[in-house]
Structure formats: C-alpha cells, structure tokens
PDB file of C-alpha atoms and ligand atoms in Angstrom:
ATOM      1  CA  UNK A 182     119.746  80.649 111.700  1.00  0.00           C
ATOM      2  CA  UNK A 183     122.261  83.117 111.582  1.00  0.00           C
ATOM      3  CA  UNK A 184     122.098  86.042 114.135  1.00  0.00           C
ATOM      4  CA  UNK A 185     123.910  88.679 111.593  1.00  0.00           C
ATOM      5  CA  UNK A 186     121.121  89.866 108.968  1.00  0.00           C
ATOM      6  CA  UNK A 187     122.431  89.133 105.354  1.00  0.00           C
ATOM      7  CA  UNK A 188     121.510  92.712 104.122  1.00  0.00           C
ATOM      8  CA  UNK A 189     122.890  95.731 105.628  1.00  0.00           C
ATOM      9  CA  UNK A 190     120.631  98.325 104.040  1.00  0.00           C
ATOM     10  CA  UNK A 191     117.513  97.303 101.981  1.00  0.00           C
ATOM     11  CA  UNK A 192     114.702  99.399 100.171  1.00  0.00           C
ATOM     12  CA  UNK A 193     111.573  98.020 100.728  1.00  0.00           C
ATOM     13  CA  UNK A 194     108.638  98.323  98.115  1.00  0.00           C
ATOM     14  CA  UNK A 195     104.979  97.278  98.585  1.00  0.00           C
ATOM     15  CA  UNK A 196     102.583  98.376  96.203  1.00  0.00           C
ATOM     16  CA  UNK A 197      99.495 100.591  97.359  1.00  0.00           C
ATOM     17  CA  UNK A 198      97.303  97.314  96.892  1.00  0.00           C
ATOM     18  CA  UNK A 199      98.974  95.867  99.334  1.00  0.00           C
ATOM     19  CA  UNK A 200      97.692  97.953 102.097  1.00  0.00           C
ATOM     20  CA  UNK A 201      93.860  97.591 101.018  1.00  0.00           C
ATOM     21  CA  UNK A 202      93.493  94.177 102.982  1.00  0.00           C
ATOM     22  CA  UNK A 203      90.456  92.461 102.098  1.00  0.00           C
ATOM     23  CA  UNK A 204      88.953  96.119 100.962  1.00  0.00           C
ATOM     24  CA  UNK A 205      88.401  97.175  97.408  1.00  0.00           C
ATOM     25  CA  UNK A 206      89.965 100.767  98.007  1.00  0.00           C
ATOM     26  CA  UNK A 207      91.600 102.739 100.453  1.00  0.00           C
ATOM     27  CA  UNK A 208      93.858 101.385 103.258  1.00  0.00           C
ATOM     28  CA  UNK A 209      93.343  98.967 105.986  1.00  0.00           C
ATOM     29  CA  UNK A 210      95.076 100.080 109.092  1.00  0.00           C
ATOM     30  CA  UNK A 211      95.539  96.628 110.263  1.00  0.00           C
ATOM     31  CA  UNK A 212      97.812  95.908 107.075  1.00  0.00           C
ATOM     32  CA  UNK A 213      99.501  98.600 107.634  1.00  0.00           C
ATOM     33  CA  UNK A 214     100.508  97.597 111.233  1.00  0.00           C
ATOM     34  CA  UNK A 215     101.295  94.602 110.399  1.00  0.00           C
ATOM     35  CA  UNK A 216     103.780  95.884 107.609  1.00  0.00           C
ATOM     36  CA  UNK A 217     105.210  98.325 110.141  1.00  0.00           C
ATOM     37  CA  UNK A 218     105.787  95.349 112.569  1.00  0.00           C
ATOM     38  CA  UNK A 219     107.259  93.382 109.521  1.00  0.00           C
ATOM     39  CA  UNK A 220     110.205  96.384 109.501  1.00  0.00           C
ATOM     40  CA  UNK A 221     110.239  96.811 113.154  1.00  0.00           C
ATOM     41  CA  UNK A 222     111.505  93.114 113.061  1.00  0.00           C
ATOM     42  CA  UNK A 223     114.254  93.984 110.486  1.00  0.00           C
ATOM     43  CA  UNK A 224     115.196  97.120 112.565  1.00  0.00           C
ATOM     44  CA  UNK A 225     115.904  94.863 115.263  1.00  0.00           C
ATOM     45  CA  UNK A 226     117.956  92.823 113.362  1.00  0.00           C
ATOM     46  CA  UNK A 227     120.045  95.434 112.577  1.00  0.00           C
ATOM     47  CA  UNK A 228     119.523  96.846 108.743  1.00  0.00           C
ATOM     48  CA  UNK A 229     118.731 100.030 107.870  1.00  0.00           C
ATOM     49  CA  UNK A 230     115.365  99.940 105.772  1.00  0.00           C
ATOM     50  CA  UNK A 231     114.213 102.342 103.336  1.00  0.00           C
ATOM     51  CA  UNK A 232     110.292 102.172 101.883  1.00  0.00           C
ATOM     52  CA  UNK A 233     108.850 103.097  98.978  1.00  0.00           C
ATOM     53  CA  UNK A 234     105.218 102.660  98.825  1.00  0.00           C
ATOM     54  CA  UNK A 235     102.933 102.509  95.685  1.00  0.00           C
ATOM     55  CA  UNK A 236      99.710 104.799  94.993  1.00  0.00           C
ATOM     56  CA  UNK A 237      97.521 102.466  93.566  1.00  0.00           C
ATOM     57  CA  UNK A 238      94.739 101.440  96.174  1.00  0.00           C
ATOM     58  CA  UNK A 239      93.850 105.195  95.820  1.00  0.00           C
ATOM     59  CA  UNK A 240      94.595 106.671  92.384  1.00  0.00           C
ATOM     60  CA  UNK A 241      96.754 105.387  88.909  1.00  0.00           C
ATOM     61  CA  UNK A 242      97.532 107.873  86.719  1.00  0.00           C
ATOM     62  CA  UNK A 243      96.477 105.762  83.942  1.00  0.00           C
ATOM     63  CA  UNK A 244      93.165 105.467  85.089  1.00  0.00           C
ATOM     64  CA  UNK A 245      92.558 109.012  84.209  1.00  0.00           C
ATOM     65  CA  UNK A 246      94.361 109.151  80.853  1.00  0.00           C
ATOM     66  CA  UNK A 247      92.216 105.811  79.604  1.00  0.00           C
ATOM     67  CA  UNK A 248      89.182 107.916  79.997  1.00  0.00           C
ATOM     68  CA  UNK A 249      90.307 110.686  78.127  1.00  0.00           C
ATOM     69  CA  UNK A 250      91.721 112.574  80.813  1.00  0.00           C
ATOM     70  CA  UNK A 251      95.628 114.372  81.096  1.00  0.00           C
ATOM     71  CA  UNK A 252      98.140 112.080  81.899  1.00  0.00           C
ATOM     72  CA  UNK A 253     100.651 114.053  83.891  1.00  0.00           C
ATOM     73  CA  UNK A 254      97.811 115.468  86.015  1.00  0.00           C
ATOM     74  CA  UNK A 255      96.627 112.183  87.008  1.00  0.00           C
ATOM     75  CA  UNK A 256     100.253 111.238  87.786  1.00  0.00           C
ATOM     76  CA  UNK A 257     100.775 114.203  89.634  1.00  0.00           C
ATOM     77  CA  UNK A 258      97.140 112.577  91.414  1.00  0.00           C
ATOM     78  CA  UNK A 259      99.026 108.841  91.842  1.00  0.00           C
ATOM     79  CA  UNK A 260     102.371 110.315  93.302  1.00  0.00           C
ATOM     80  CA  UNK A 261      99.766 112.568  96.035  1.00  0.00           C
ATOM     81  CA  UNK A 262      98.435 108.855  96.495  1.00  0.00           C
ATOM     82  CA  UNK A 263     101.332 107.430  97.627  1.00  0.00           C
ATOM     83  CA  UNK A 264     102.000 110.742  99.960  1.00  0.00           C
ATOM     84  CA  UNK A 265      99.432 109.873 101.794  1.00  0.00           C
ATOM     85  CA  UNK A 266      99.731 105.877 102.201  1.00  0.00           C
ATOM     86  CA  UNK A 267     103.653 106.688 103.290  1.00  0.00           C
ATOM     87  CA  UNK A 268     101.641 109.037 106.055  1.00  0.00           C
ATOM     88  CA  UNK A 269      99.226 106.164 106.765  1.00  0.00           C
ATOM     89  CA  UNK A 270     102.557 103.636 107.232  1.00  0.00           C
ATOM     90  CA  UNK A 271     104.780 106.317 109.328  1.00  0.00           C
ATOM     91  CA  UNK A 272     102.457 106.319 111.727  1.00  0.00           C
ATOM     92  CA  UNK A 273     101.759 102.454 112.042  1.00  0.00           C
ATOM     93  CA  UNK A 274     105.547 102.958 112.705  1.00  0.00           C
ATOM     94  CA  UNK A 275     105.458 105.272 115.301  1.00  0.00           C
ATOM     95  CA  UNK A 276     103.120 103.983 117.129  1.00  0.00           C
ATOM     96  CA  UNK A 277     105.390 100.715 117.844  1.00  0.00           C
ATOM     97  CA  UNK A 278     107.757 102.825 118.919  1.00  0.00           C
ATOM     98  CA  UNK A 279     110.288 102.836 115.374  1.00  0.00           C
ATOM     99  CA  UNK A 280     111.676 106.336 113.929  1.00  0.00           C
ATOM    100  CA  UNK A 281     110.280 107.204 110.694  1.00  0.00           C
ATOM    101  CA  UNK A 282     110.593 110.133 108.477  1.00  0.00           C
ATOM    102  CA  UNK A 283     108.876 111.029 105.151  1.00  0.00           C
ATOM    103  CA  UNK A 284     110.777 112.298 102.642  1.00  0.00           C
ATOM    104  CA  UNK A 285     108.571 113.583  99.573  1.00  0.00           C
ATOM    105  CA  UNK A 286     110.130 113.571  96.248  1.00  0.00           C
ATOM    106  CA  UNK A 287     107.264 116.455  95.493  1.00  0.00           C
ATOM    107  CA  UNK A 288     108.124 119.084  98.494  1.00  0.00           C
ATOM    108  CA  UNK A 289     104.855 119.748 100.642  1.00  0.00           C
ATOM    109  CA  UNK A 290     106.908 120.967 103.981  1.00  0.00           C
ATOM    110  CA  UNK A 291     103.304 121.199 105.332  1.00  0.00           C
ATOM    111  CA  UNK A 292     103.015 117.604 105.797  1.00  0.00           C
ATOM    112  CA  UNK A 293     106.494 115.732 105.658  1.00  0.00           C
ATOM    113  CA  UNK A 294     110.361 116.491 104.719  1.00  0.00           C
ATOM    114  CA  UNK A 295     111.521 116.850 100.902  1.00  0.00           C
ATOM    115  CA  UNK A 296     113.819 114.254  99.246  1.00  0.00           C
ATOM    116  CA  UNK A 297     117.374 114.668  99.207  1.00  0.00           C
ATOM    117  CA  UNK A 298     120.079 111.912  98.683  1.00  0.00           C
ATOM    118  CA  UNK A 299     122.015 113.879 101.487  1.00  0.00           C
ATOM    119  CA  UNK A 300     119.289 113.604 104.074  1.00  0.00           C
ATOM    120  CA  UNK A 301     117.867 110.057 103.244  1.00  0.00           C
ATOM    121  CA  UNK A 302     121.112 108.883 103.997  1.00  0.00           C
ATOM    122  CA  UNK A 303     121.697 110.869 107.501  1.00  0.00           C
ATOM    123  CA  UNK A 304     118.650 109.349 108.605  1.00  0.00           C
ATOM    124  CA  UNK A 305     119.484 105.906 107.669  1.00  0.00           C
ATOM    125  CA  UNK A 306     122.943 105.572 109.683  1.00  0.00           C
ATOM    126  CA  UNK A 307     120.807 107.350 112.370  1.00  0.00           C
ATOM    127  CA  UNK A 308     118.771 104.325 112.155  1.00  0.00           C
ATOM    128  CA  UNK A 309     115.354 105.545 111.233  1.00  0.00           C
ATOM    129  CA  UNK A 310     113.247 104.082 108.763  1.00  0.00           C
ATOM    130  CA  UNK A 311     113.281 106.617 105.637  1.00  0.00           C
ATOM    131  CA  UNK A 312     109.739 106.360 103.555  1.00  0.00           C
ATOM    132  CA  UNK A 313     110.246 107.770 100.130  1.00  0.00           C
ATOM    133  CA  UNK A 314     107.342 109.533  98.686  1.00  0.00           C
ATOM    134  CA  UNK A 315     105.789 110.704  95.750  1.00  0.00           C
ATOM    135  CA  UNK A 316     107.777 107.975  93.457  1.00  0.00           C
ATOM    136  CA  UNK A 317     110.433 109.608  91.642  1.00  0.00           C
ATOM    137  CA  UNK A 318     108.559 112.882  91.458  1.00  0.00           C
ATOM    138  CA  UNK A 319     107.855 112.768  87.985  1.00  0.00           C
ATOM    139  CA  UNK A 320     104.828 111.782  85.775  1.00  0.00           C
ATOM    140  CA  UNK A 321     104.962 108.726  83.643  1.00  0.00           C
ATOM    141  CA  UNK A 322     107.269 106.550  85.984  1.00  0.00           C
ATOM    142  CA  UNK A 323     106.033 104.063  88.363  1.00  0.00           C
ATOM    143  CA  UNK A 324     107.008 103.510  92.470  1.00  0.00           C
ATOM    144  CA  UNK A 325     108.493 100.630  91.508  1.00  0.00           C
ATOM    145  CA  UNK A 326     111.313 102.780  89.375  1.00  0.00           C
ATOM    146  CA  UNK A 327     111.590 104.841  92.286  1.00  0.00           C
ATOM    147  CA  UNK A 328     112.918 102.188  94.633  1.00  0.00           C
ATOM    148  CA  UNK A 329     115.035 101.056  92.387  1.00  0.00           C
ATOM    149  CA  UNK A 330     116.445 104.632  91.948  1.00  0.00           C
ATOM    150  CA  UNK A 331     116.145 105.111  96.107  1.00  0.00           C
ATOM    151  CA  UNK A 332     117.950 101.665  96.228  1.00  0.00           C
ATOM    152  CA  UNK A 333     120.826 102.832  93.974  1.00  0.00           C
ATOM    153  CA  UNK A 334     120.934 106.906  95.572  1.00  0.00           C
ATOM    154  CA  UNK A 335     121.232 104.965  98.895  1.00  0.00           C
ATOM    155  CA  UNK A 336     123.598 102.395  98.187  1.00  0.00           C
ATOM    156  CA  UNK A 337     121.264  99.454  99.651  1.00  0.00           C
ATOM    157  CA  UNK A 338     122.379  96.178  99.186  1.00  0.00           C
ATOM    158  CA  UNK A 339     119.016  94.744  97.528  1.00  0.00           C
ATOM    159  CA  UNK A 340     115.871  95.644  96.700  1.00  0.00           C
ATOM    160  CA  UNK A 341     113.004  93.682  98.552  1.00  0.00           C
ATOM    161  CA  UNK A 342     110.099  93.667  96.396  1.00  0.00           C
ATOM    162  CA  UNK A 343     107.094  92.585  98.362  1.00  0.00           C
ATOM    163  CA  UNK A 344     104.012  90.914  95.918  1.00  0.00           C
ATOM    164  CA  UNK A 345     101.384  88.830  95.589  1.00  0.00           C
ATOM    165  CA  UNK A 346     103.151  85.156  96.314  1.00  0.00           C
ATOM    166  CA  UNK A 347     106.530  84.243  97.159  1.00  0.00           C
ATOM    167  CA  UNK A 348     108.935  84.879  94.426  1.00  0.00           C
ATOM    168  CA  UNK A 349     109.023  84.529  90.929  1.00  0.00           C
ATOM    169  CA  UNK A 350     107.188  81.782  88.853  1.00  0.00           C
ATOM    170  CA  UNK A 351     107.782  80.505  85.550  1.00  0.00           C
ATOM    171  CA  UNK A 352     103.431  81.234  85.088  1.00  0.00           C
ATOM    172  CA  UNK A 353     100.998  82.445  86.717  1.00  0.00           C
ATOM    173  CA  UNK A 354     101.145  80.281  89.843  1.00  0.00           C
ATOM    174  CA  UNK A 355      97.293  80.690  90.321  1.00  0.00           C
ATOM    175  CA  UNK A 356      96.579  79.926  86.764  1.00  0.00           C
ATOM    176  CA  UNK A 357      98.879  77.055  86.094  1.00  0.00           C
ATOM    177  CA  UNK A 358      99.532  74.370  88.829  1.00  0.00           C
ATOM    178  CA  UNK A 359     102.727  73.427  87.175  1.00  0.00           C
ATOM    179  CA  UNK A 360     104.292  77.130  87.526  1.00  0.00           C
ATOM    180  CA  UNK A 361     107.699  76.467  89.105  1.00  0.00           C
ATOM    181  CA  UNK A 362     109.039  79.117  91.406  1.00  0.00           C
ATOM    182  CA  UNK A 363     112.220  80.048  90.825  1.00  0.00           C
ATOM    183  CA  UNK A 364     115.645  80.363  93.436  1.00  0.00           C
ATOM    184  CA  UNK A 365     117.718  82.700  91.297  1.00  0.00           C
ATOM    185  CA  UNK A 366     116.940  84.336  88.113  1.00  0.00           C
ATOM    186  CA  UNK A 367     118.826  87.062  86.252  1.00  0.00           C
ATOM    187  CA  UNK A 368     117.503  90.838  85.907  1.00  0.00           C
ATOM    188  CA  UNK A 369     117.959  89.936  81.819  1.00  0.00           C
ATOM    189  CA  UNK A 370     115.983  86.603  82.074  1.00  0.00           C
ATOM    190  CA  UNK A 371     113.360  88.753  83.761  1.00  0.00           C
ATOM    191  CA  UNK A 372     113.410  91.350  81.380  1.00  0.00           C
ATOM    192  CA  UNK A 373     113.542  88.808  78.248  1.00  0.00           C
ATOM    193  CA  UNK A 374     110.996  86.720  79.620  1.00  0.00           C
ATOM    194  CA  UNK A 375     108.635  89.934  79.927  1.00  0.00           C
ATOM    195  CA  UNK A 376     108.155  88.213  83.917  1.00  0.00           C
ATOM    196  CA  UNK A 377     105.633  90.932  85.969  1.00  0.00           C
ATOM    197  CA  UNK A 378     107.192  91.540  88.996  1.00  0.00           C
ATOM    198  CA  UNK A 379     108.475  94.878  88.341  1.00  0.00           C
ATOM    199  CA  UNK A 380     108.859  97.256  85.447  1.00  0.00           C
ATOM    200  CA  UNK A 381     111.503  97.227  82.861  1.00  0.00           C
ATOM    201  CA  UNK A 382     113.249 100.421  83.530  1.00  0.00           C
ATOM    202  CA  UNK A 383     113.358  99.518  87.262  1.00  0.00           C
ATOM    203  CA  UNK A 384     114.899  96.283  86.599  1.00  0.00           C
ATOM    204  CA  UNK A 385     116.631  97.953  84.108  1.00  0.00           C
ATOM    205  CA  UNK A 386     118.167 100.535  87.077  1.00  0.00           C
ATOM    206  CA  UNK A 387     119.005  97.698  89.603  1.00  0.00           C
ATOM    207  CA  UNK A 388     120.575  95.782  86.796  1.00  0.00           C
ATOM    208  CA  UNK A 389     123.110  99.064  86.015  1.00  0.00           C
ATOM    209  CA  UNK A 390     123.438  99.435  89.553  1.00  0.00           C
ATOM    210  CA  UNK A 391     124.381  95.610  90.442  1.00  0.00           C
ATOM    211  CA  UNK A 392     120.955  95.459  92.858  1.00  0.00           C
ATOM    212  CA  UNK A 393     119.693  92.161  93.615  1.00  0.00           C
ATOM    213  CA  UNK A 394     115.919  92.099  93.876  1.00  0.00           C
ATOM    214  CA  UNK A 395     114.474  89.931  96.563  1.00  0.00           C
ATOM    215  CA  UNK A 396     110.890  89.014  94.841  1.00  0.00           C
ATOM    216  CA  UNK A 397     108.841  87.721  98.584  1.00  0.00           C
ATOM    217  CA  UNK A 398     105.307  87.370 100.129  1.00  0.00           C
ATOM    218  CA  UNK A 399     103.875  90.836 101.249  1.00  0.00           C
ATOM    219  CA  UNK A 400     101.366  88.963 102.649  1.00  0.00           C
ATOM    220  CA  UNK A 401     103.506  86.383 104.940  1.00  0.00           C
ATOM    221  CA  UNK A 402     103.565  87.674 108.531  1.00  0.00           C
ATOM    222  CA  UNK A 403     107.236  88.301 109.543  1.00  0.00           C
ATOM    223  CA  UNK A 404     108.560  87.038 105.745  1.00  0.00           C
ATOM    224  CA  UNK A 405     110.905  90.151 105.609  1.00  0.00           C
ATOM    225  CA  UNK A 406     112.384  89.670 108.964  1.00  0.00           C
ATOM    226  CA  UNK A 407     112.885  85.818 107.901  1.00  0.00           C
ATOM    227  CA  UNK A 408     114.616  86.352 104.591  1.00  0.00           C
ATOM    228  CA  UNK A 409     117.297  88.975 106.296  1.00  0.00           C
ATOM    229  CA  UNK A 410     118.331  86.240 109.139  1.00  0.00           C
ATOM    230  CA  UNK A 411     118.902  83.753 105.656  1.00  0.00           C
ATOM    231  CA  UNK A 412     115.259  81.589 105.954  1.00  0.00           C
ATOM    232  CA  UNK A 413     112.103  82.205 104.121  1.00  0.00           C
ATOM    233  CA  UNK A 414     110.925  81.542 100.631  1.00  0.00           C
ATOM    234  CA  UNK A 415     111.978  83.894  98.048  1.00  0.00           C
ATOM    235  CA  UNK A 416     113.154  84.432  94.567  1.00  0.00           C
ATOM    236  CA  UNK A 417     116.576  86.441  94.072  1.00  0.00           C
ATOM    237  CA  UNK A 418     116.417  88.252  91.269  1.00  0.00           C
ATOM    238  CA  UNK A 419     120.929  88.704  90.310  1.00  0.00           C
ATOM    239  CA  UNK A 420     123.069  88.561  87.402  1.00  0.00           C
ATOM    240  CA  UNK A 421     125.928  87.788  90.202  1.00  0.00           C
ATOM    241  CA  UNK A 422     126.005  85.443  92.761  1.00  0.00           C
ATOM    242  CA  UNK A 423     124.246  87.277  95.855  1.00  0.00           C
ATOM    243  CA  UNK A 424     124.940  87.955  99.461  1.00  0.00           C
ATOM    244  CA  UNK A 425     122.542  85.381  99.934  1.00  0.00           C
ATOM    245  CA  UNK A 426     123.061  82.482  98.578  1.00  0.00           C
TER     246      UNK A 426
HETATM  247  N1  UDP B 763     103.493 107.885  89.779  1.00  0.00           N
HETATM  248  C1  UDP B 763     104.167 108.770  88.936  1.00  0.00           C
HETATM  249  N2  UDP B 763     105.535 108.859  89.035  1.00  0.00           N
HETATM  250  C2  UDP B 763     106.262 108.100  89.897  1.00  0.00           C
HETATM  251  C3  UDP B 763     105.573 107.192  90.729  1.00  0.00           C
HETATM  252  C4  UDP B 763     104.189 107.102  90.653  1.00  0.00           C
HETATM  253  O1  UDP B 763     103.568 109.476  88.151  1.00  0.00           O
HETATM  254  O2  UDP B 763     107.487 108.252  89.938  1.00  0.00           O
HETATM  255  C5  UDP B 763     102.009 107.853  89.749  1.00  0.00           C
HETATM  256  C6  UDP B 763     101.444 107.036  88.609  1.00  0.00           C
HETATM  257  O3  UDP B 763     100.226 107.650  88.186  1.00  0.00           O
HETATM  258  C7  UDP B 763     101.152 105.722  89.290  1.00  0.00           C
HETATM  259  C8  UDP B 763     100.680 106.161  90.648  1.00  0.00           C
HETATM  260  O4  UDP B 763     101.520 107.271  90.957  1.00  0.00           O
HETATM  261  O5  UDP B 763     100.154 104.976  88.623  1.00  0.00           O
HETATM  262  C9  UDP B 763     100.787 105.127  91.746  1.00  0.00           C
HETATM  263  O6  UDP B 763     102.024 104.482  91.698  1.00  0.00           O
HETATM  264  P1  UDP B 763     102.156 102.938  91.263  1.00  0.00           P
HETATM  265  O7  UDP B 763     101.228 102.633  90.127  1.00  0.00           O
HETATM  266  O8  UDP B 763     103.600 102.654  91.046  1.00  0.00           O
HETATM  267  O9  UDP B 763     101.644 102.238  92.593  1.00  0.00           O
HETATM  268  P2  UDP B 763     101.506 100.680  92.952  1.00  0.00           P
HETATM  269  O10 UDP B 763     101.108  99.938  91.716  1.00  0.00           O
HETATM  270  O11 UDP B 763     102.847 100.221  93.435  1.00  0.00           O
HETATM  271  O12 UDP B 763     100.481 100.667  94.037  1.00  0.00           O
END
C-alpha cells in the first residue's frame, strides 16, 4: 500500500443511474451516502476531487425527442436533472462533514454557484469537493463530455469513470463469460473498437488533453479510495504509460 495517493486531482463521473439503487427512478439517498463517503475517503487521502454527475435516473433529453418532442428543450430538462442529483450528492457530503460547492454550468444563483474555470479551481486548492452541474451547459452533449471538459479546464490528472463493473471488457461481461477485462487500453482502441464506456467526443477530449480514464466499479464500497492508494480492480484507459502503472 502506498500512503501517497497516485492522483493529485481527479474528476469523478457517475452517471444519474447510479444513484437510483435498487429503484427504477429517482435517487436513493443511501447511494448517495455511500458515494459521498466513497470521496470523503479520497479527501482524506489527500486529492482534490471534482464530480460530475449524470441526469439520467430523472430525465434524457432523448427521451423526449424519440417521441416527437424538441430536442434542446428536453436537454435543457436532462442538464436541470443533473442540477438537482449534484444537490441531492452535496448534501450527502455535508452531512459527513466534507466541503462541497455546486457550480452550475446553467446559472440559477437561487440554488447553487455558476461555473467558472477561475472559481472551480479556487475551491479545489481550498480543498472542497467542486460538483459540476448542468453538463457542459449545452444541449446535445452528454455529462460524460462534460467531465472530460471539467477534467481538462481543471488540469486533473485522470478521469475516474465510475460504471456498471470494474473496468473495461473485451464483451459484454454479463453476456459472454469469456469477456476478458482489460489492464490498459488506449483512448483510440476504445474509440476504434466502438467500447461503451464513454462517448466518443469525451474520449475524444481526454485523448487531446493526455487524460487517462480510470474505467472502475461505482458500485464497490470504498473502490475509489482503493484505486488512489494503487489497489483495486480497474481498467486504465491511456495512450501513455500512466501514473499508475
Ligand atoms: N445534457 C445536455 N448537455 C450536457 C449534459 C447533459 O443536454 O452537456 C442532458 C441530455 O439530455 C442528457 C441528460 O442531460 O441525456 C442527462 O445527462 P446524461 O445522459 O449524460 O446522464 P447519465 O447517462 O450520465 O446519467
């Protein structure tokens, strides 16, 4: 074990699904606490975390343009979504006693602070946790382009992208019992390969950017915390060699 973290400043993404537990919709507190414990951990090891968090266990904009309906509204409706689970996560924080702020990429001064590059990164060598909402702002991008553009505004050292199972497989690993997980796979083998665990343009962005993306368990209780002190199961997802390896 080694008692300096490998990562010095790390975006964090979990989709919205990730927070609906064993619900079909909306978001299970107890997730949420446990995700906010998950970053407490890496807070006390040291690295500054940033976290984006995705919209859809409430509302995809997609939804409402495959039934007809105007696109950039129901974007506009997805980016409000994940307003509201960053709300639902800064307070799991709180409440364990870590610093958060919200900073909305749409401005609502109401309810949380607006994005700026300027103040994300204030808060971060302040040591709070900085929860970037509303995605990128915009309509017809995903949260999962917006931590990959957080990650590169920031200057974090990798992207942890939390999913489904524990890095990246060669098939569906619940499908096909000879999937292999890989160690280390490059952003273009990931790209070429057309492998789901993030959208092109933000793989695309941490490529240009020289991000590695740590592909890990969202589900594994204290699997963030491990991977920073150099343990845990993961993929690395690097056209360089990595901090970590
Ligand atoms: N969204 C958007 N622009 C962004 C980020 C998100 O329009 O920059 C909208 C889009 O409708 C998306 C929804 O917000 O479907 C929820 O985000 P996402 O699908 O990325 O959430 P996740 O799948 O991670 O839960």
């Amino acid at each position: 074990m080694t008692s300096k973290p490998i990562y010095r400043r790390v975006v964090l993404k979990a989709s919205g699904e990730a927070l609906m537990g064993g619900q079909g919709f909306g978001i299970d507190v107890s997730v949420v606490d446990r995700i906010a414990a998950d970053i407490a951990e890496a807070r006390s090891l040291g690295v500054e975390v940033g976290v984006v968090i995705g919209g859809g266990n409430i509302f995809r904009g997609v939804a409402v343009a495959s039934k007809g309906g105007d696109r950039v509204t129901g974007d506009h409706m997805g980016m409000l979504a994940t307003v509201i689970n960053s709300l639902a996560l800064r307070t799991s924080l709180m409440k364990i006693g870590v610093e958060a702020v919200v900073l909305s990429a749409i401005a609502m001064p109401e309810l949380c602070e607006s994005f700026s590059q300027r103040q994300a990164t204030a808060y971060m060598n302040e040591g709070k946790v900085v929860i970037f909402a509303g995605g990128t702002g915009n309509p017809f991008f995903t949260t999962d382009s917006a931590a990959a553009l957080r990650a590169a505004e920031i200057g974090a050292d990798a992207l942890f992208k939390g999913t489904q199972v524990d890095g990246v497989y060669s098939a569906d690993p619940y499908k096909d019992k000879n999937a292999i997980r890989y160690d280390r796979i490059s952003h273009e083998h990931v790209i070429r390969e057309g492998l789901s665990i993030m959208d092109t343009a933000a793989i695309a962005l941490a490529r240009e950017n020289n991000i590695p993306i740590i592909v890990f368990s969202i589900h594994e209780k204290g699997g963030f915390g491990a991977i920073l002190r150099g343990e845990g199961h993961y993929t690395v997802v690097a056209d360089e060699p990595a901090a970590a390896e």
